[in-house]
Amino acid sequence: MLRTQYQKVRSLSVFDIMRMHAIFEANYANGPLDTFMRDLSKKDGVFVVRKKSTDEIVGFSTLGIHEFAHEGRTVRGLFSGDTIIEKAYWGSRTLQTAFALKLFTEAIKRPFSRQYWLLISKGYKTYLLLSKNFPEHYPRRGHDNPRLKDLVVAYCETLFPGKLDHAAMTLDFGDNANCLKQDVAGIDEALKAREPDVAFFEQRNPNWQRGTELPCIARADLAMFAWAIWPFLWKALFKPARRKTVREAGVNQVV
């Protein structure tokens, strides 16, 4: 059994950080400790997934909370960074539940403001979490949304100046960018045939294997919760997770 707790970065112990980095290195290539620490220091908090029996960390997801200007107004974004859970626990909803509650809690604080979930994805699993649960998102298969695209450009230029390829709408961090190891979250023809959103992800981010990121956005404010995201929150909180094969395993595991 697992539990997930959101905590501030400054509250992490050295042991916690080293354990998180070990999980990161097991799944990603080109992930030295100094780069991991530098990225972690820019985040506000971390969802830490632990085994209840031993308190051992088996997964985590970092979170940054940002405000940026767009069309004369201030927009609030919750940015998901590195998100990993060990393969033995794929299918658990504890991280998904904690994340959904955090989105909801932050939305309640500013009920009349627009709030967005921001993420950059080098793997298809996080993109599926976006596409399956957030009706208003970008990029979206079969739909164009110029307003959300403009918001993606705005946050990319704020958080990653000079890294956005405006034609391809991908982020390229160079040849030494961390990338998923070959045996983690691979894509084959059978998977693409079974899941059109995976095929769409690879179409939009054909160089994901070298660490190229697909910047994404989803509306996640209180109005959107009331309209469409409540089923996602309800499922995360109350629907028991079934056992899954590795190929089926939940979309909140390795980004």
CSV table of C-alpha atoms in Angstrom, one decimal:
chain,number,residue,atom,x,y,z
A,1,MET,CA,0.0,0.0,0.0
A,2,LEU,CA,1.2,3.5,-0.9
A,3,ARG,CA,0.5,7.0,0.4
A,4,THR,CA,1.3,10.3,-1.3
A,5,GLN,CA,2.1,13.6,0.6
A,6,TYR,CA,2.7,17.0,-0.9
A,7,GLN,CA,5.5,18.8,0.8
A,8,LYS,CA,7.6,21.9,0.2
A,9,VAL,CA,11.0,21.3,-1.5
A,10,ARG,CA,12.8,22.9,1.5
A,11,SER,CA,11.3,20.2,3.8
A,12,LEU,CA,13.0,17.3,1.9
A,13,SER,CA,15.9,15.6,3.7
A,14,VAL,CA,19.2,14.8,1.9
A,15,PHE,CA,18.2,11.2,2.1
A,16,ASP,CA,14.9,12.0,0.4
A,17,ILE,CA,16.6,13.8,-2.4
A,18,MET,CA,19.2,11.1,-3.0
A,19,ARG,CA,16.4,8.4,-3.1
A,20,MET,CA,14.4,10.5,-5.5
A,21,HIS,CA,17.4,10.9,-7.8
A,22,ALA,CA,18.1,7.2,-7.7
A,23,ILE,CA,14.6,6.5,-9.0
A,24,PHE,CA,15.1,9.2,-11.6
A,25,GLU,CA,18.4,7.7,-12.8
A,26,ALA,CA,16.8,4.2,-13.0
A,27,ASN,CA,14.3,5.6,-15.6
A,28,TYR,CA,16.2,8.4,-17.4
A,29,ALA,CA,19.4,8.7,-19.2
A,30,ASN,CA,21.5,11.9,-18.9
A,31,GLY,CA,20.3,12.8,-15.4
A,32,PRO,CA,23.3,13.8,-13.3
A,33,LEU,CA,22.7,14.8,-9.7
A,34,ASP,CA,23.6,18.5,-10.2
A,35,THR,CA,21.1,18.9,-13.0
A,36,PHE,CA,18.4,17.1,-10.9
A,37,MET,CA,19.2,19.4,-7.9
A,38,ARG,CA,19.1,22.5,-10.0
A,39,ASP,CA,15.7,21.6,-11.5
A,40,LEU,CA,14.3,20.6,-8.1
A,41,SER,CA,15.4,24.0,-6.6
A,42,LYS,CA,13.1,25.8,-9.0
A,43,LYS,CA,10.0,23.9,-7.8
A,44,ASP,CA,7.7,24.9,-5.0
A,45,GLY,CA,6.9,21.4,-3.8
A,46,VAL,CA,6.9,17.6,-4.4
A,47,PHE,CA,4.3,14.9,-4.3
A,48,VAL,CA,6.3,12.1,-2.5
A,49,VAL,CA,5.0,8.6,-2.9
A,50,ARG,CA,5.9,6.2,-0.1
A,51,LYS,CA,5.3,2.7,1.0
A,52,LYS,CA,3.1,2.7,4.1
A,53,SER,CA,4.9,-0.2,5.6
A,54,THR,CA,8.4,1.1,5.4
A,55,ASP,CA,8.1,4.8,4.5
A,56,GLU,CA,10.4,4.2,1.6
A,57,ILE,CA,10.1,6.6,-1.3
A,58,VAL,CA,8.9,4.8,-4.5
A,59,GLY,CA,7.9,7.7,-6.6
A,60,PHE,CA,7.5,11.5,-6.8
A,61,SER,CA,6.3,14.4,-8.9
A,62,THR,CA,7.6,17.9,-8.7
A,63,LEU,CA,5.4,21.0,-8.9
A,64,GLY,CA,6.0,24.6,-9.6
A,65,ILE,CA,3.4,27.3,-9.2
A,66,HIS,CA,3.8,30.3,-11.6
A,67,GLU,CA,2.0,33.4,-12.7
A,68,PHE,CA,2.6,34.9,-16.1
A,69,ALA,CA,1.0,37.7,-18.1
A,70,HIS,CA,-1.1,37.0,-21.1
A,71,GLU,CA,-3.3,39.4,-23.1
A,72,GLY,CA,-3.2,42.0,-20.3
A,73,ARG,CA,-4.2,39.6,-17.5
A,74,THR,CA,-2.4,37.5,-15.0
A,75,VAL,CA,-2.7,33.7,-15.5
A,76,ARG,CA,-1.9,31.1,-12.9
A,77,GLY,CA,-0.3,27.8,-13.9
A,78,LEU,CA,0.6,24.7,-12.0
A,79,PHE,CA,3.6,23.2,-13.7
A,80,SER,CA,4.3,19.5,-13.4
A,81,GLY,CA,8.0,18.6,-13.6
A,82,ASP,CA,9.6,15.2,-13.2
A,83,THR,CA,7.0,12.5,-12.4
A,84,ILE,CA,8.1,8.9,-11.8
A,85,ILE,CA,6.9,5.9,-9.9
A,86,GLU,CA,8.6,2.6,-9.7
A,87,LYS,CA,7.3,0.0,-12.2
A,88,ALA,CA,6.2,-2.4,-9.4
A,89,TYR,CA,3.6,0.2,-8.4
A,90,TRP,CA,2.2,1.2,-11.8
A,91,GLY,CA,-1.6,1.3,-11.6
A,92,SER,CA,-1.7,2.9,-8.2
A,93,ARG,CA,-3.9,6.0,-8.1
A,94,THR,CA,-2.3,7.5,-5.0
A,95,LEU,CA,-0.3,10.1,-6.9
A,96,GLN,CA,-3.2,10.8,-9.3
A,97,THR,CA,-5.5,11.4,-6.3
A,98,ALA,CA,-3.0,13.8,-4.5
A,99,PHE,CA,-2.4,15.7,-7.7
A,100,ALA,CA,-6.2,16.1,-8.4
A,101,LEU,CA,-6.8,17.4,-4.8
A,102,LYS,CA,-4.0,19.9,-5.1
A,103,LEU,CA,-5.4,21.3,-8.4
A,104,PHE,CA,-8.8,21.5,-6.7
A,105,THR,CA,-7.4,23.2,-3.6
A,106,GLU,CA,-5.5,25.8,-5.6
A,107,ALA,CA,-8.6,26.5,-7.7
A,108,ILE,CA,-10.8,27.1,-4.6
A,109,LYS,CA,-8.3,29.7,-3.4
A,110,ARG,CA,-9.1,31.8,-6.5
A,111,PRO,CA,-12.5,30.7,-7.6
A,112,PHE,CA,-13.0,33.5,-10.2
A,113,SER,CA,-9.5,33.2,-11.8
A,114,ARG,CA,-8.3,31.1,-14.7
A,115,GLN,CA,-6.0,28.3,-13.6
A,116,TYR,CA,-4.1,25.9,-15.9
A,117,TRP,CA,-2.1,22.7,-15.6
A,118,LEU,CA,1.2,23.2,-17.4
A,119,LEU,CA,3.3,20.2,-18.4
A,120,ILE,CA,6.0,19.3,-20.8
A,121,SER,CA,6.0,15.6,-21.9
A,122,LYS,CA,8.8,13.5,-23.3
A,123,GLY,CA,6.7,10.4,-22.9
A,124,TYR,CA,3.2,9.5,-23.8
A,125,LYS,CA,1.9,8.5,-20.3
A,126,THR,CA,1.5,12.0,-19.0
A,127,TYR,CA,0.0,13.2,-22.2
A,128,LEU,CA,-2.7,10.5,-21.8
A,129,LEU,CA,-3.5,11.7,-18.3
A,130,LEU,CA,-4.1,15.2,-19.9
A,131,SER,CA,-6.1,14.0,-22.9
A,132,LYS,CA,-8.3,11.5,-21.0
A,133,ASN,CA,-9.3,13.7,-18.1
A,134,PHE,CA,-9.1,17.4,-19.2
A,135,PRO,CA,-11.6,18.3,-22.0
A,136,GLU,CA,-10.0,21.7,-22.7
A,137,HIS,CA,-6.4,21.0,-23.5
A,138,TYR,CA,-3.7,21.7,-26.0
A,139,PRO,CA,-2.4,20.0,-28.2
A,140,ARG,CA,-5.6,18.0,-28.8
A,141,ARG,CA,-6.2,15.4,-31.5
A,142,GLY,CA,-8.6,16.6,-34.1
A,143,HIS,CA,-9.0,20.1,-32.6
A,144,ASP,CA,-7.1,23.4,-32.8
A,145,ASN,CA,-7.2,26.0,-30.0
A,146,PRO,CA,-5.3,29.2,-30.8
A,147,ARG,CA,-5.9,30.7,-27.4
A,148,LEU,CA,-4.4,27.7,-25.5
A,149,LYS,CA,-1.6,27.6,-28.0
A,150,ASP,CA,-0.8,31.2,-27.3
A,151,LEU,CA,-0.7,30.4,-23.5
A,152,VAL,CA,1.7,27.5,-24.2
A,153,VAL,CA,4.0,29.9,-26.1
A,154,ALA,CA,3.7,32.4,-23.2
A,155,TYR,CA,4.7,30.0,-20.5
A,156,CYS,CA,7.4,28.4,-22.5
A,157,GLU,CA,9.0,31.7,-23.2
A,158,THR,CA,8.8,32.5,-19.5
A,159,LEU,CA,10.1,29.2,-18.1
A,160,PHE,CA,12.3,28.1,-21.0
A,161,PRO,CA,13.4,31.2,-23.0
A,162,GLY,CA,14.8,30.4,-26.4
A,163,LYS,CA,14.0,26.7,-26.2
A,164,LEU,CA,10.7,26.6,-28.0
A,165,ASP,CA,10.6,25.6,-31.7
A,166,HIS,CA,7.6,27.7,-32.7
A,167,ALA,CA,7.0,25.8,-36.0
A,168,ALA,CA,7.0,22.4,-34.4
A,169,MET,CA,5.7,23.5,-31.0
A,170,THR,CA,8.3,21.4,-29.2
A,171,LEU,CA,11.0,22.2,-26.7
A,172,ASP,CA,14.5,21.1,-27.6
A,173,PHE,CA,17.1,21.1,-24.7
A,174,GLY,CA,19.9,19.7,-26.9
A,175,ASP,CA,21.7,16.4,-27.3
A,176,ASN,CA,22.5,16.0,-23.6
A,177,ALA,CA,18.9,16.4,-22.4
A,178,ASN,CA,17.6,13.7,-20.1
A,179,CYS,CA,15.5,11.2,-21.9
A,180,LEU,CA,13.6,8.0,-21.1
A,181,LYS,CA,15.7,4.9,-21.2
A,182,GLN,CA,14.9,2.5,-24.0
A,183,ASP,CA,13.0,0.0,-21.9
A,184,VAL,CA,10.7,2.7,-20.3
A,185,ALA,CA,7.4,3.7,-21.8
A,186,GLY,CA,8.1,2.6,-25.4
A,187,ILE,CA,5.8,3.1,-28.3
A,188,ASP,CA,5.1,0.5,-30.9
A,189,GLU,CA,2.6,0.1,-33.8
A,190,ALA,CA,0.2,-2.0,-31.8
A,191,LEU,CA,0.0,0.6,-29.0
A,192,LYS,CA,-0.6,3.4,-31.6
A,193,ALA,CA,-3.3,1.4,-33.3
A,194,ARG,CA,-5.0,0.7,-29.9
A,195,GLU,CA,-4.7,4.3,-28.6
A,196,PRO,CA,-5.0,7.1,-31.1
A,197,ASP,CA,-3.8,9.7,-28.6
A,198,VAL,CA,-0.5,7.9,-28.4
A,199,ALA,CA,-0.1,8.1,-32.2
A,200,PHE,CA,-1.0,11.8,-32.0
A,201,PHE,CA,1.6,12.3,-29.3
A,202,GLU,CA,4.3,10.7,-31.4
A,203,GLN,CA,3.2,12.7,-34.4
A,204,ARG,CA,3.5,16.0,-32.5
A,205,ASN,CA,6.7,14.9,-30.8
A,206,PRO,CA,8.6,12.6,-33.1
A,207,ASN,CA,11.9,13.1,-31.4
A,208,TRP,CA,10.7,12.2,-27.9
A,209,GLN,CA,13.3,9.4,-27.6
A,210,ARG,CA,16.1,12.0,-27.5
A,211,GLY,CA,14.4,14.0,-24.8
A,212,THR,CA,12.5,16.5,-26.9
A,213,GLU,CA,9.5,17.8,-24.9
A,214,LEU,CA,5.9,18.4,-26.0
A,215,PRO,CA,4.6,21.5,-24.1
A,216,CYS,CA,1.0,21.1,-23.1
A,217,ILE,CA,-1.7,22.9,-21.2
A,218,ALA,CA,-5.1,22.2,-19.7
A,219,ARG,CA,-7.7,24.4,-18.2
A,220,ALA,CA,-8.0,23.4,-14.5
A,221,ASP,CA,-9.9,26.2,-12.7
A,222,LEU,CA,-13.0,25.9,-10.5
A,223,ALA,CA,-15.4,26.3,-13.4
A,224,MET,CA,-13.8,23.5,-15.3
A,225,PHE,CA,-13.9,21.3,-12.2
A,226,ALA,CA,-17.6,21.9,-11.8
A,227,TRP,CA,-18.2,21.2,-15.5
A,228,ALA,CA,-15.9,18.3,-16.4
A,229,ILE,CA,-13.0,17.5,-14.1
A,230,TRP,CA,-15.1,16.3,-11.1
A,231,PRO,CA,-15.5,12.8,-12.6
A,232,PHE,CA,-11.7,12.7,-12.8
A,233,LEU,CA,-11.4,13.7,-9.1
A,234,TRP,CA,-14.2,11.3,-8.1
A,235,LYS,CA,-12.5,8.4,-10.0
A,236,ALA,CA,-9.1,9.2,-8.4
A,237,LEU,CA,-10.6,9.3,-4.9
A,238,PHE,CA,-13.2,6.6,-4.8
A,239,LYS,CA,-12.8,4.1,-7.7
A,240,PRO,CA,-10.6,1.2,-6.7
A,241,ALA,CA,-7.7,0.6,-9.0
A,242,ARG,CA,-7.7,-2.7,-10.9
A,243,ARG,CA,-4.5,-4.7,-11.4
A,244,LYS,CA,-2.9,-3.8,-14.8
A,245,THR,CA,-0.4,-5.2,-17.1
A,246,VAL,CA,2.8,-3.1,-17.6
A,247,ARG,CA,1.5,-2.1,-21.1
A,248,GLU,CA,-1.9,-1.0,-19.6
A,249,ALA,CA,-0.4,0.6,-16.5
A,250,GLY,CA,-1.7,4.0,-15.4
A,251,VAL,CA,-0.8,7.2,-17.2
A,252,ASN,CA,0.6,8.9,-14.1
A,253,GLN,CA,3.8,7.0,-13.8
A,254,VAL,CA,6.8,7.9,-16.0
A,255,VAL,CA,6.6,11.2,-17.9
